[in-house]
Tab-separated table of N, CA, C and O in Angstrom:
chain	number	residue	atom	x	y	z
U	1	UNK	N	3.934	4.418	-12.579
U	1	UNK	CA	3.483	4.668	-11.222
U	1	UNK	C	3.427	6.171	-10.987
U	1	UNK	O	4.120	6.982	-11.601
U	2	UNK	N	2.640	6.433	-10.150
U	2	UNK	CA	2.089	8.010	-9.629
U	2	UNK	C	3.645	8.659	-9.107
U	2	UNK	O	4.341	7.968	-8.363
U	3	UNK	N	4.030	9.775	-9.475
U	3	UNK	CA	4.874	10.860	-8.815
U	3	UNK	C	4.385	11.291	-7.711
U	3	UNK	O	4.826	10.968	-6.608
U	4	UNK	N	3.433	12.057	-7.903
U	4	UNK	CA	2.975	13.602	-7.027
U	4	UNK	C	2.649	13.292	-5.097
U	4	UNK	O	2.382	13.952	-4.093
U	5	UNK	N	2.833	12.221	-5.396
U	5	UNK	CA	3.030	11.876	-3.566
U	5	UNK	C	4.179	12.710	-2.691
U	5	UNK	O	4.801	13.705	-3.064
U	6	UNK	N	4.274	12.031	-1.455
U	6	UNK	CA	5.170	13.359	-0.445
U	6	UNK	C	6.460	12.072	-0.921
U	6	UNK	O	7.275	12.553	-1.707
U	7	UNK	N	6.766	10.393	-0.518
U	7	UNK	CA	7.546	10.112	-1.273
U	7	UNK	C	8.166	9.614	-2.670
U	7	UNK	O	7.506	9.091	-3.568
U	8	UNK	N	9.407	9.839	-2.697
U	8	UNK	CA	9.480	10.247	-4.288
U	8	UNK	C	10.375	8.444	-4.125
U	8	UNK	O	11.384	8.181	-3.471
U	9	UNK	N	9.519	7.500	-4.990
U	9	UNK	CA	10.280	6.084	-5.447
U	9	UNK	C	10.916	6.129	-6.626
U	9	UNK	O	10.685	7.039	-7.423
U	10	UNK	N	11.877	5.059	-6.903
U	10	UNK	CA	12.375	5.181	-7.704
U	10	UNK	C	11.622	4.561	-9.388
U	10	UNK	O	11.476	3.357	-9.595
U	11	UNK	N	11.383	5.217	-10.020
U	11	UNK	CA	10.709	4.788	-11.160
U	11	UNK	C	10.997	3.186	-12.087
U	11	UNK	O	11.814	2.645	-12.831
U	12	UNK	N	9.503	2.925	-11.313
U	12	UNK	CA	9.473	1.550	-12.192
U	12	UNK	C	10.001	-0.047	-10.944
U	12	UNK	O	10.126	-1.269	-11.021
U	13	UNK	N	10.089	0.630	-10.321
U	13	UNK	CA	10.237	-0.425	-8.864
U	13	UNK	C	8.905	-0.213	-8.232
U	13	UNK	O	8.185	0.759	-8.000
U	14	UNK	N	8.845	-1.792	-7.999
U	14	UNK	CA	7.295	-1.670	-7.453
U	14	UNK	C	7.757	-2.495	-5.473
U	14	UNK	O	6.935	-2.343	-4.570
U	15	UNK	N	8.704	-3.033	-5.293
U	15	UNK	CA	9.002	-3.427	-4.051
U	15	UNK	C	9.807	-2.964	-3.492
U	15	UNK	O	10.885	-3.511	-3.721
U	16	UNK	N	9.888	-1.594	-2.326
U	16	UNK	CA	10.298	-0.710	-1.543
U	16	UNK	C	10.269	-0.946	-0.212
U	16	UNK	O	9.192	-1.365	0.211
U	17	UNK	N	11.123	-0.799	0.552
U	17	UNK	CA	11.210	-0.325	2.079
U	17	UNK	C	11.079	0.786	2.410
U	17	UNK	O	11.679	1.795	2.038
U	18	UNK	N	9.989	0.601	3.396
U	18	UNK	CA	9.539	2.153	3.698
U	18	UNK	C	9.696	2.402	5.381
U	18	UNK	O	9.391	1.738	6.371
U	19	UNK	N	10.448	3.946	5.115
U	19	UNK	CA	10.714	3.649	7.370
U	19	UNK	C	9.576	3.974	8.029
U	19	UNK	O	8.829	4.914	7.756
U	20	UNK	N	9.428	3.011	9.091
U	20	UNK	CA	8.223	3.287	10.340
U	20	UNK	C	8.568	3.533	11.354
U	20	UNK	O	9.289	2.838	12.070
U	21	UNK	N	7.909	5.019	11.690
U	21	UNK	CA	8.309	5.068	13.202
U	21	UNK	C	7.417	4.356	14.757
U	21	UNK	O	6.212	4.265	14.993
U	22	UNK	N	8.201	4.096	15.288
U	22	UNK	CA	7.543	3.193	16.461
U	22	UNK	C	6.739	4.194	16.844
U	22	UNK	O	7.282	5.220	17.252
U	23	UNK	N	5.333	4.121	16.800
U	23	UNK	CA	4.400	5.569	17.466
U	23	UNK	C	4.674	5.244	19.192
U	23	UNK	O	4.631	4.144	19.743
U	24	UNK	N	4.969	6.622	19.827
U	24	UNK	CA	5.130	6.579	21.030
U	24	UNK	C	6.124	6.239	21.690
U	24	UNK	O	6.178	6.290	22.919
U	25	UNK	N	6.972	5.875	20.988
U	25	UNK	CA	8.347	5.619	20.877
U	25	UNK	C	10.069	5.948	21.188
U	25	UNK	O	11.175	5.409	21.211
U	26	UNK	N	9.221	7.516	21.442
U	26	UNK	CA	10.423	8.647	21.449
U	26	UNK	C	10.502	8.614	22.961
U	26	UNK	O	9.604	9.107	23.644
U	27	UNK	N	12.045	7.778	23.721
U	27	UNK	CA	12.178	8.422	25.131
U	27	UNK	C	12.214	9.553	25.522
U	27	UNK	O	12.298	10.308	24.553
U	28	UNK	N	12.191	10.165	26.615
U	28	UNK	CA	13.589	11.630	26.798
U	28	UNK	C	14.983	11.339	26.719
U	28	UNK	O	15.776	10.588	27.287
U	29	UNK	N	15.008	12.540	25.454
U	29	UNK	CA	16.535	13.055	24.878
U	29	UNK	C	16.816	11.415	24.326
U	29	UNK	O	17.937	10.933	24.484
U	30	UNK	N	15.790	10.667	23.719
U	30	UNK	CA	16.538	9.257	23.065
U	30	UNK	C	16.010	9.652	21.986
U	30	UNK	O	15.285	10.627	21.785
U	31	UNK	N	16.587	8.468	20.935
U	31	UNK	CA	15.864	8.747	19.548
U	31	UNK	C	14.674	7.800	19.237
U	31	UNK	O	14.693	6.728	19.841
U	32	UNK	N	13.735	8.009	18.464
U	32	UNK	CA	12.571	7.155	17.929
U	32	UNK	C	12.953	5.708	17.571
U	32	UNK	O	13.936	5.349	16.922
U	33	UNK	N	12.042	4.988	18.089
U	33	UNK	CA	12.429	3.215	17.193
U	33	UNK	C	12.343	3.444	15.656
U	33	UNK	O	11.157	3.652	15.400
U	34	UNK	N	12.877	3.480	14.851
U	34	UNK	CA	12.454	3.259	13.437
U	34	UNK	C	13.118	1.826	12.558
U	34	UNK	O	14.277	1.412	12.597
U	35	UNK	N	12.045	1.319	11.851
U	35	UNK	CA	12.137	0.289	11.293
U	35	UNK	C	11.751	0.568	9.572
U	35	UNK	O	10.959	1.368	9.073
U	36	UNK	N	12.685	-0.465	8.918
U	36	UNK	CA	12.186	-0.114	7.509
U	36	UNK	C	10.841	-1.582	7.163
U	36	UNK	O	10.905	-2.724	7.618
U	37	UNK	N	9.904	-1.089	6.374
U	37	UNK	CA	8.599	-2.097	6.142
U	37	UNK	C	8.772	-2.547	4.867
U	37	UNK	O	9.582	-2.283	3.978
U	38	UNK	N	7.812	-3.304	4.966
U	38	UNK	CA	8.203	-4.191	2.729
U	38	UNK	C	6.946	-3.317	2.566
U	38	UNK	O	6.302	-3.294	3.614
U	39	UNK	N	6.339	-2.509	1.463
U	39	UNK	CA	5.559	-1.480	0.995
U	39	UNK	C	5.614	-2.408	-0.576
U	39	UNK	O	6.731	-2.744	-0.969
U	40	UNK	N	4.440	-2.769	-1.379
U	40	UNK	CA	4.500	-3.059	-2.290
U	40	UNK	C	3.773	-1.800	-3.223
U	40	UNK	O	2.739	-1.390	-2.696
U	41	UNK	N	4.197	-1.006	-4.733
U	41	UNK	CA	3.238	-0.328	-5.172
U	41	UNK	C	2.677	-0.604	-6.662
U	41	UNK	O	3.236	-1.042	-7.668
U	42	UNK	N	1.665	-0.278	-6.469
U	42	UNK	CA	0.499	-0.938	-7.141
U	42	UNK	C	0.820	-0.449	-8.300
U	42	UNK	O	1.226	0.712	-8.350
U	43	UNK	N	0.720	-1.147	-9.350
U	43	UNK	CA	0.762	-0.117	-11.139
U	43	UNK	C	-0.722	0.445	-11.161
U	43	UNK	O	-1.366	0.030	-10.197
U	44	UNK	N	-1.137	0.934	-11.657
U	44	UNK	CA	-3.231	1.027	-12.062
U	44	UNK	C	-3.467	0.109	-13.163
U	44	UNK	O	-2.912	-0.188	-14.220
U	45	UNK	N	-4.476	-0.217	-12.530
U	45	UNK	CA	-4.975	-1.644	-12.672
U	45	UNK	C	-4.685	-3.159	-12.438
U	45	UNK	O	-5.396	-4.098	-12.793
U	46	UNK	N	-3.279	-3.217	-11.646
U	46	UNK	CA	-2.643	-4.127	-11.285
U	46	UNK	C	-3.625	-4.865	-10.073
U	46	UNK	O	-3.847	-6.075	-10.121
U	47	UNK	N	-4.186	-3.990	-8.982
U	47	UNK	CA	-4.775	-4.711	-7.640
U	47	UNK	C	-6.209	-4.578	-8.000
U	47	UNK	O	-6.815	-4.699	-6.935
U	48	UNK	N	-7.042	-4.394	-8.946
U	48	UNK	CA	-8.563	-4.888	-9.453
U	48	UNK	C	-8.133	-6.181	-10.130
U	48	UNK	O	-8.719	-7.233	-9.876
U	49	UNK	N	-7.252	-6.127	-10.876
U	49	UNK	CA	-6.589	-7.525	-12.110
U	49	UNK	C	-7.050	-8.629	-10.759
U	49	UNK	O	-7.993	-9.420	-10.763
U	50	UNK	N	-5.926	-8.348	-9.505
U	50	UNK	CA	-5.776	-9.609	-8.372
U	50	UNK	C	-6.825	-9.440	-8.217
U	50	UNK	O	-7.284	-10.223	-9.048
U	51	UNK	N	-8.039	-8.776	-7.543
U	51	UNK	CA	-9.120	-9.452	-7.015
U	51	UNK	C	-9.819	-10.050	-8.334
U	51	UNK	O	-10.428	-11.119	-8.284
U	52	UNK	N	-9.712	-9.394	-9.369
U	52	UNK	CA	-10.980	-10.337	-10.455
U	52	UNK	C	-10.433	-11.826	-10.372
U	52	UNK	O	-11.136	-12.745	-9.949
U	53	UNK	N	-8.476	-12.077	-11.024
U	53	UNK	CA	-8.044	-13.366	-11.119
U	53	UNK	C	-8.557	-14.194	-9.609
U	53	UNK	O	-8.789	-15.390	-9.786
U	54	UNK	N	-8.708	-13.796	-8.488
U	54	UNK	CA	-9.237	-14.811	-7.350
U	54	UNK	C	-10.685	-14.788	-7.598
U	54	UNK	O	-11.009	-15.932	-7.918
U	55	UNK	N	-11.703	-14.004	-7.596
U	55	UNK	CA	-13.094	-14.078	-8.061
U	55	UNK	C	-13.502	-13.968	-6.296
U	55	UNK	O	-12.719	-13.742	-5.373
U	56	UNK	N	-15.338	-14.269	-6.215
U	56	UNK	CA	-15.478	-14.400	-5.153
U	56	UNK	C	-15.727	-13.189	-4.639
U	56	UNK	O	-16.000	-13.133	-3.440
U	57	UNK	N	-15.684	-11.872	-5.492
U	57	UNK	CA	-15.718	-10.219	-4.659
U	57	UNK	C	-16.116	-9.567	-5.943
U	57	UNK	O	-16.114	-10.133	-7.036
U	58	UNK	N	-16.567	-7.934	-5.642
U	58	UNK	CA	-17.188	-7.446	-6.477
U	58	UNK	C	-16.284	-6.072	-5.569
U	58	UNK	O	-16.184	-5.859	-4.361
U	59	UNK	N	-15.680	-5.260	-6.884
U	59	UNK	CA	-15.410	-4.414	-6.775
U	59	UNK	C	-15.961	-2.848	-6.721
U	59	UNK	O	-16.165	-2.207	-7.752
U	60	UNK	N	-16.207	-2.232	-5.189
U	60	UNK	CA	-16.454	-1.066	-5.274
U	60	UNK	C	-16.170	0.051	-5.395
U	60	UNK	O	-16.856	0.995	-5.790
U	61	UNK	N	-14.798	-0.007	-4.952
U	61	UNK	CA	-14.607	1.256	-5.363
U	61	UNK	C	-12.523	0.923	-5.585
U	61	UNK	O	-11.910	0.021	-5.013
U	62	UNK	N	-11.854	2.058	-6.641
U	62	UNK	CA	-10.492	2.184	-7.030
U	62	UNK	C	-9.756	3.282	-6.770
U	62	UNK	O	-10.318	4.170	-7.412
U	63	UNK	N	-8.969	3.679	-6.292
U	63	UNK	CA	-8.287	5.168	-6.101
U	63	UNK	C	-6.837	4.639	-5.687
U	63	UNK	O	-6.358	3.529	-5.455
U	64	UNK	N	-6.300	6.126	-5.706
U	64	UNK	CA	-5.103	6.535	-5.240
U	64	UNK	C	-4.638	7.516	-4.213
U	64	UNK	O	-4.191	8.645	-4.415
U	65	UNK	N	-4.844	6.803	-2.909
U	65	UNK	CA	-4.113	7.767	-2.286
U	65	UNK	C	-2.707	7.605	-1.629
U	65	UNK	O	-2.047	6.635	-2.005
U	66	UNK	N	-2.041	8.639	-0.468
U	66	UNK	CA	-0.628	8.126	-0.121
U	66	UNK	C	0.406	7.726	-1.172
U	66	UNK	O	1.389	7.590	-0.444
U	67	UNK	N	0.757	7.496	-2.205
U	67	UNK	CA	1.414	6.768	-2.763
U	67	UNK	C	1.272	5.679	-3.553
U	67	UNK	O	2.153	5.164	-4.242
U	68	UNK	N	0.236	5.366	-3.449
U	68	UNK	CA	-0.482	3.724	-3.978
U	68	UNK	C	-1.603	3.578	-4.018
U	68	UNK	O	-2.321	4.233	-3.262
U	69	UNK	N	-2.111	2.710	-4.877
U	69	UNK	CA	-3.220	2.552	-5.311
U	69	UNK	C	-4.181	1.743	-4.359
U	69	UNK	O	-3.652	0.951	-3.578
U	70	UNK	N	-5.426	1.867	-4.362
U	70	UNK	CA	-6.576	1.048	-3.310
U	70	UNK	C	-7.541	0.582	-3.786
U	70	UNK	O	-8.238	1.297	-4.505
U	71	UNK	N	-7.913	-0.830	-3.531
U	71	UNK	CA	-9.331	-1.076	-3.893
U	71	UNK	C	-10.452	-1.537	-3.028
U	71	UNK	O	-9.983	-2.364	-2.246
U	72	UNK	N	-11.779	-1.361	-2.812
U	72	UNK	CA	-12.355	-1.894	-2.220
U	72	UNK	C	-13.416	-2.853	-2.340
U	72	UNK	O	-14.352	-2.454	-3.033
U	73	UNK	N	-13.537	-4.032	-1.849
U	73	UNK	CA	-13.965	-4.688	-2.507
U	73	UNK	C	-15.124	-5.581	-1.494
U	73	UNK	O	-14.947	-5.632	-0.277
U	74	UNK	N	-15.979	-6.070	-1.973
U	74	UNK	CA	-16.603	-6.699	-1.378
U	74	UNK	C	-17.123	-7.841	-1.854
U	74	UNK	O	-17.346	-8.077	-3.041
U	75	UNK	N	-17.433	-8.968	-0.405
U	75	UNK	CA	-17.323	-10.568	-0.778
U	75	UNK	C	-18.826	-11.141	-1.405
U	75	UNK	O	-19.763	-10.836	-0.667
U	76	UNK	N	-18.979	-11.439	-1.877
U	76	UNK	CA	-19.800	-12.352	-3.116
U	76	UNK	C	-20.471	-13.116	-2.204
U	76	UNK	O	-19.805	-13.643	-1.314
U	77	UNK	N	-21.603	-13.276	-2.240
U	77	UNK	CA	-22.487	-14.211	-1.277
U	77	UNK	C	-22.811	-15.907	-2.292
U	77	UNK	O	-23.352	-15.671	-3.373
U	78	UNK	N	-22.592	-17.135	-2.079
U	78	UNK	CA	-23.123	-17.756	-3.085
U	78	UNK	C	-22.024	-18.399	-4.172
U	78	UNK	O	-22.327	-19.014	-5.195
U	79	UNK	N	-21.011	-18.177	-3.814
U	79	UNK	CA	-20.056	-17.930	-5.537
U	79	UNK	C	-19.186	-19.434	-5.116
U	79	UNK	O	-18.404	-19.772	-4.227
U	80	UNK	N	-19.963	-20.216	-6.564
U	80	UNK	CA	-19.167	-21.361	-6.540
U	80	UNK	C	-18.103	-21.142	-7.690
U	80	UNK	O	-18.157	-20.529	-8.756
U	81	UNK	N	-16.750	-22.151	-6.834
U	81	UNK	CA	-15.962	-22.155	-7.789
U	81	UNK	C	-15.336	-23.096	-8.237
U	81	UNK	O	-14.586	-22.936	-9.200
């Protein structure tokens, strides 16, 4: 998995809690809501693998940003299965 992001995971764990802050959240002189999230991260080539194994989409585009990997994909007109 990618390093060079702002957070640093622990190598080779792919299921992390990540903290969220409640946007808008902050009273006066209180502190922010923060919650921790389930964040899954992607190996490369792990989230093209899932859309090919379901079928049904055609992949446009793959990258990495934030921390994790992205794909975009679009739905198949027609596709029997």
């Amino acid at each position: 998995m990618e390093q060079n992001g702002r957070r640093k995971f622990e190598q080779g764990v792919q299921d992390v809690l990540v903290p969220w802050v409640v946007p808008g959240s902050r009273q006066k002189d209180g502190p922010e809501r923060v919650y921790q999230r389930y964040y899954h991260l992607f190996r490369e080539g792990e989230l093209p693998a899932l859309f090919q194994s379901v079928g049904g989409c055609a992949i446009e585009q793959v990258g990495y940003d934030r921390d994790n990997w992205y794909a975009v994909a679009i739905k198949e007109n027609n596709v029997v299965r």
